[in-house]
C-alpha positions as a Python dict, from the first residue, in 0.01 Angstrom:
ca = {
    (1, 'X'): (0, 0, 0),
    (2, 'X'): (23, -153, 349),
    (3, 'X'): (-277, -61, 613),
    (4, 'X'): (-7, 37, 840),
    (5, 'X'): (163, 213, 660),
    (6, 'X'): (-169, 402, 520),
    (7, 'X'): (-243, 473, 854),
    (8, 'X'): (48, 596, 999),
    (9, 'X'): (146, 871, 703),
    (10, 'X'): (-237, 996, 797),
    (11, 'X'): (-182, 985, 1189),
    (12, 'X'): (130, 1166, 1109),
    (13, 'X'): (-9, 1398, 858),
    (14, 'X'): (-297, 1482, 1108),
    (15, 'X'): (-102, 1496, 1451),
    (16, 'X'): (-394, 1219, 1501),
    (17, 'X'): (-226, 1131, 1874),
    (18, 'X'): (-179, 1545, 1942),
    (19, 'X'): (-550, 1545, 1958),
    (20, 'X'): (-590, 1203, 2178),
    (21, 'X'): (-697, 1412, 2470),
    (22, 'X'): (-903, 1639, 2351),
    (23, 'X'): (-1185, 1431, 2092),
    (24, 'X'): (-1450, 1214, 2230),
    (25, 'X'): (-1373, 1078, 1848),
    (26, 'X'): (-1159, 770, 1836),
    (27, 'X'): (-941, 915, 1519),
    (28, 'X'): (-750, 689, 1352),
    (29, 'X'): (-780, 342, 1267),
    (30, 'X'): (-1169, 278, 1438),
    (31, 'X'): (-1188, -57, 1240),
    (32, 'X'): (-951, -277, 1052),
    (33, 'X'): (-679, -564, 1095),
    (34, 'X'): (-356, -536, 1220),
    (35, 'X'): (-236, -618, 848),
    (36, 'X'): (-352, -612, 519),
    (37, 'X'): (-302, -418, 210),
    (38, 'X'): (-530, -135, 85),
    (39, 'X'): (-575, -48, -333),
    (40, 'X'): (-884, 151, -311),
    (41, 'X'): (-995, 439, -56),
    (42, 'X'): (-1340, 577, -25),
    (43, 'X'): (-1378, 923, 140),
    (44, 'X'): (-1715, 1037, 268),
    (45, 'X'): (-1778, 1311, 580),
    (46, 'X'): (-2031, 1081, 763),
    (47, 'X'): (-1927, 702, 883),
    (48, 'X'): (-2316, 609, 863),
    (49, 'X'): (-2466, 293, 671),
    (50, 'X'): (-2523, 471, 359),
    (51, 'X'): (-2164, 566, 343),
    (52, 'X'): (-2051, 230, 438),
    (53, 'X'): (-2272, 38, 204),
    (54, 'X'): (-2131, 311, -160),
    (55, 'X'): (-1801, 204, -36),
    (56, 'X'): (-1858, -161, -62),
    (57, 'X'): (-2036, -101, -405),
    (58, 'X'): (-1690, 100, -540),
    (59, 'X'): (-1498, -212, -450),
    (60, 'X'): (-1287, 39, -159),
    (61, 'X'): (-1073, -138, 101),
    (62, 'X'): (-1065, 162, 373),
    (63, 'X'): (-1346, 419, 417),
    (64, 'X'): (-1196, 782, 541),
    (65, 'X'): (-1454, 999, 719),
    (66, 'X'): (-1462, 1292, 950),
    (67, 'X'): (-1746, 1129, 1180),
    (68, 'X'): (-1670, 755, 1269),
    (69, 'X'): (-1864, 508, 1435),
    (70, 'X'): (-1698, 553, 1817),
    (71, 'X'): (-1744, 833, 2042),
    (72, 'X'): (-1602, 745, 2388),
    (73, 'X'): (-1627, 384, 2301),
    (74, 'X'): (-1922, 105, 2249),
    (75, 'X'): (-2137, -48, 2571),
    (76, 'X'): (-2275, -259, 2311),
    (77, 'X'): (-2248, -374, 2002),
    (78, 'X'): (-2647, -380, 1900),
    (79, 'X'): (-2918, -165, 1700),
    (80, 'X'): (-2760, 102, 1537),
    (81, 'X'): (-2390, 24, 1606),
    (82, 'X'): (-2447, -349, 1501),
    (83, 'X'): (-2601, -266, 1167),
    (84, 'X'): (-2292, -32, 1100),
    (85, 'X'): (-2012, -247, 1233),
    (86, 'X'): (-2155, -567, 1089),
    (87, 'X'): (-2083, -467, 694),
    (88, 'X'): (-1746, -346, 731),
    (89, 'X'): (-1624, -655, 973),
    (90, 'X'): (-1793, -880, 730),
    (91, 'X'): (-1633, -786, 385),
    (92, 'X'): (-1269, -638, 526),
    (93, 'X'): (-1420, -288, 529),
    (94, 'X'): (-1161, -92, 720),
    (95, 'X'): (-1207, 237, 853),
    (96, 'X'): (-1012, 537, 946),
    (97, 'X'): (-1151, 853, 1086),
    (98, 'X'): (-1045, 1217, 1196),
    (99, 'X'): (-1257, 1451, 1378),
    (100, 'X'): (-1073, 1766, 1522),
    (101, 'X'): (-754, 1644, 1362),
    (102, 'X'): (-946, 1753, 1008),
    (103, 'X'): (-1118, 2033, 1125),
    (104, 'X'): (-814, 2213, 1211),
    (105, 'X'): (-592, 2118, 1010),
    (106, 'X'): (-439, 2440, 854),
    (107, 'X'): (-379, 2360, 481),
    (108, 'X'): (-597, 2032, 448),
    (109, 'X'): (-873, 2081, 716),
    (110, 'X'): (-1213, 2188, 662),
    (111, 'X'): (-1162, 2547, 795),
    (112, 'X'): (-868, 2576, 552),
    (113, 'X'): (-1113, 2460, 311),
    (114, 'X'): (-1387, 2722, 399),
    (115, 'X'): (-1144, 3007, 402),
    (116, 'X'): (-1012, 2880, 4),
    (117, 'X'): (-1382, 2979, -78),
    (118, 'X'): (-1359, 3320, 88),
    (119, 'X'): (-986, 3393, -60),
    (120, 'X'): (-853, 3472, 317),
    (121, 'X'): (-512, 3623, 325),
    (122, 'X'): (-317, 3660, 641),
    (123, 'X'): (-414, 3359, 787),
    (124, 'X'): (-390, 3209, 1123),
    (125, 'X'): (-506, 2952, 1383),
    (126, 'X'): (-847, 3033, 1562),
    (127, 'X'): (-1060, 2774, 1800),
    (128, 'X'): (-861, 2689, 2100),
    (129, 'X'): (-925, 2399, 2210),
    (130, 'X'): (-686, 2346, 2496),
    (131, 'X'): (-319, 2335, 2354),
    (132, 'X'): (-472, 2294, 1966),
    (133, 'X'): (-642, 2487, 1735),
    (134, 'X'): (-971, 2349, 1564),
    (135, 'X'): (-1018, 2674, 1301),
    (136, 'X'): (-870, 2946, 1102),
    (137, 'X'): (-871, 3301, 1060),
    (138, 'X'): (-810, 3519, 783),
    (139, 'X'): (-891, 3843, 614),
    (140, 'X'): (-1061, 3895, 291),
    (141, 'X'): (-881, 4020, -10),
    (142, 'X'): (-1130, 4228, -93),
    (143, 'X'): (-1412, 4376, 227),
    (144, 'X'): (-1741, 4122, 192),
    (145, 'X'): (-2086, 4256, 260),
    (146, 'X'): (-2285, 4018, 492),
    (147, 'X'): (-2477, 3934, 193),
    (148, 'X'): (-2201, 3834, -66),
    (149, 'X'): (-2014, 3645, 204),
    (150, 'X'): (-2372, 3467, 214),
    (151, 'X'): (-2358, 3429, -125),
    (152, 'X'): (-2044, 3321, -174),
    (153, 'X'): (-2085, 3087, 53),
    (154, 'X'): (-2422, 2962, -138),
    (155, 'X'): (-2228, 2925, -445),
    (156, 'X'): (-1944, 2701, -359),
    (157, 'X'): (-2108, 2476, -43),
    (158, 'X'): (-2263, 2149, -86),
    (159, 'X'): (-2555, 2277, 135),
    (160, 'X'): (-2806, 1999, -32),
    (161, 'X'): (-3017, 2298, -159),
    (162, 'X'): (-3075, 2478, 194),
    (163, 'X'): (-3036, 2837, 231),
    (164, 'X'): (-2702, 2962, 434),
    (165, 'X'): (-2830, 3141, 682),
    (166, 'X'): (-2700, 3489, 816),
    (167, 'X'): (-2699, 3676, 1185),
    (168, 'X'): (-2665, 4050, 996),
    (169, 'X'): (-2566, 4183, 1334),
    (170, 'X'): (-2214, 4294, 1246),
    (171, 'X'): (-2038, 4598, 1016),
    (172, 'X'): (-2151, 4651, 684),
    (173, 'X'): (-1788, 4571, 582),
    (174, 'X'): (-1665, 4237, 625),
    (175, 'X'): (-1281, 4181, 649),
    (176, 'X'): (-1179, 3961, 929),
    (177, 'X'): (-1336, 3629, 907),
    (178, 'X'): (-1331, 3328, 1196),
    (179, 'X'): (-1400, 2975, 1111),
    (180, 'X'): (-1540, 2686, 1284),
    (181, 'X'): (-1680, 2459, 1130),
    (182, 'X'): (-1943, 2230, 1201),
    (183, 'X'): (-2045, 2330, 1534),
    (184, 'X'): (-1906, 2591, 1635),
    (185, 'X'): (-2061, 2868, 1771),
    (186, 'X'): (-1887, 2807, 2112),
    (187, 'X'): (-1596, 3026, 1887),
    (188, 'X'): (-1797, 3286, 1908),
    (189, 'X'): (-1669, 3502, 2209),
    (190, 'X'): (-1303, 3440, 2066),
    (191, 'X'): (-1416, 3554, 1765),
    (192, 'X'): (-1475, 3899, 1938),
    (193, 'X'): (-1190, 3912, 2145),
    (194, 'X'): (-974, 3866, 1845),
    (195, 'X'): (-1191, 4147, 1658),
    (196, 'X'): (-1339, 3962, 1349),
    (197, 'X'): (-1618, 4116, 1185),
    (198, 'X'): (-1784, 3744, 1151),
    (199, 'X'): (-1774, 3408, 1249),
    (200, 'X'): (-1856, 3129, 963),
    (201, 'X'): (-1949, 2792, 1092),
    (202, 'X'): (-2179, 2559, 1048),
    (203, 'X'): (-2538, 2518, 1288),
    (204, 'X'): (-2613, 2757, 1596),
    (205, 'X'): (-2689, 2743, 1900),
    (206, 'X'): (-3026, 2928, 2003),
    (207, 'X'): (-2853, 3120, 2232),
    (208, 'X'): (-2556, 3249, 1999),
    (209, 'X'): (-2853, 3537, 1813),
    (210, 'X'): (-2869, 3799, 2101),
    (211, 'X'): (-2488, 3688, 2201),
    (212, 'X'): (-2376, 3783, 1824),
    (213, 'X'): (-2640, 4078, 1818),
    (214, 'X'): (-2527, 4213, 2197),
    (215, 'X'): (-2157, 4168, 2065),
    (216, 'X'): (-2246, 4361, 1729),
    (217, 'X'): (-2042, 4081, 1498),
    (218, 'X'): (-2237, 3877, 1188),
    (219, 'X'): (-2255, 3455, 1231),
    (220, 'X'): (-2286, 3253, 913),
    (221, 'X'): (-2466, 2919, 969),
    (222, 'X'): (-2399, 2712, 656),
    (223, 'X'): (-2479, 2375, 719),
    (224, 'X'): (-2277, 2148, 950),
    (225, 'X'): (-2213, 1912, 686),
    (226, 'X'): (-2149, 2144, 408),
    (227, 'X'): (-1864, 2320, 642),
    (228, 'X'): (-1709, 2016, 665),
    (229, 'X'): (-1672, 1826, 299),
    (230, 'X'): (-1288, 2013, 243),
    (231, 'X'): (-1126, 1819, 509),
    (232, 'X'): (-1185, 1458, 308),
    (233, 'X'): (-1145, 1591, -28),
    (234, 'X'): (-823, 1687, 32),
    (235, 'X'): (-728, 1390, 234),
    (236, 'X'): (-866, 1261, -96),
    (237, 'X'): (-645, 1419, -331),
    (238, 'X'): (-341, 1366, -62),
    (239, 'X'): (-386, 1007, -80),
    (240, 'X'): (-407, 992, -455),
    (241, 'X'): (-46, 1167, -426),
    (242, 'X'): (47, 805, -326),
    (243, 'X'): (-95, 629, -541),
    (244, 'X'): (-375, 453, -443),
    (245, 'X'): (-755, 488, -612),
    (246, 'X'): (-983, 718, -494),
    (247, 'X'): (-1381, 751, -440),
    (248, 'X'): (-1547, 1052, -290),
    (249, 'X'): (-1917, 986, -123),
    (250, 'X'): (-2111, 1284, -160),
    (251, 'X'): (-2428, 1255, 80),
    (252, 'X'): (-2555, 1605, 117),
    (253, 'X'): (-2783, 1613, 455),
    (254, 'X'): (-2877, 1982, 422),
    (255, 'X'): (-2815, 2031, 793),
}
């Protein structure tokens, strides 16, 4: 397939230019030619050198990830953002990257992915973030205790063997469910207003324990990467739809 044509079904897929406003993420195309063709895509969450350097090994001609390399732009090109840039520019390494676009996404984003693992019904956007959504909300099928949610959680997350950790400051039944992931505890006086009995995401905030304890709801912190693998694995799965070969990177951070 055409890179143009690769990245426009994503852009379009995403609402990539919906989101222009609102992400210090460049999403889209961050590096690449105008032309060339693509056989091969690698899909990884981070856009980091380890990422960059298992997608040269697989042979891949575009790396998709949920973090890219620009945020607001480059004052240089040195140290860190040399060492990066300098692989993919010299072997045709392009790269394509959605941030928000991914995370709220509401069948192939990584909230959509989180509430799969908790079997939400009922679902519906949560995280305003100006005119967009960046989350979902849902209820379970059957009430969680704050502990199985942890442990369900546990079970399914690529956590990279670090405990999910749990602010037990809600209901002992758990039936509405918010998600943010990544970083998201900013959700969490939506969450209220909106009456969920927790809010899932990724890493706190110090302040969010005596806001979630004063506002009597539960926050699951389960790892800001492991919130956010869903988003590329689908992408993943949509792009072997059409045809191309795939690679997922797993790089577990356990943070």
């Amino acid at each position: 397939m055409e890179l143009p044509e690769l990245v426009a079904r994503l852009d379009e897929e995403l609402r990539t230019d919906d989101f222009a406003e609102l992400d210090a993420s460049a999403n889209g195309l961050q590096v690449g030619p105008d032309e060339g063709s693509v056989d091969h895509v690698a899909f990884a969450v981070d856009g980091v050198r380890e990422t960059i350097d298992r997608a040269l090994e697989a042979d891949a001609d575009l790396l998709v990830t949920h973090h890219g390399l620009s945020w607001g732009g480059f004052d240089r090109v040195t140290g860190r953002t040399y060492d990066r840039l300098e692989p993919l520019l010299a072997n045709d390494l392009a790269l394509y990257v959605s941030h928000l676009p991914l995370d709220g996404h509401q069948t192939l984003g990584n909230a959509a992915g989180v509430a799969d693992v908790l079997d939400l019904e009922a679902r519906e956007p949560f995280g305003e973030l100006g005119p967009e959504y960046i989350g979902q909300r849902g209820r379970a099928s059957d009430p969680y205790t704050p502990e199985t949610l942890r442990e369900t959680l546990a079970a399914d997350l690529e956590t990279g063997g670090q405990p999910v950790q749990l602010l037990e400051f809600g209901p002992d039944e758990i039936e509405d469910v918010a998600i943010v992931t990544g970083s998201g505890t900013d959700w969490l006086d939506e969450a209220v207003e909106v009456g969920a009995d927790a809010l899932v995401t990724g890493e706190g905030k110090q302040q969010v324990y005596h806001e979630a304890k004063e506002a009597g709801v539960h926050v699951v912190l389960a790892g800001h990467y492991a919130t956010e693998t869903f988003g590329v694995r689908a992408l993943r799965s949509l792009v072997e739809e059409w045809g191309l070969e795939t690679t997922y990177l797993e790089c577990p951070i356990g943070l």
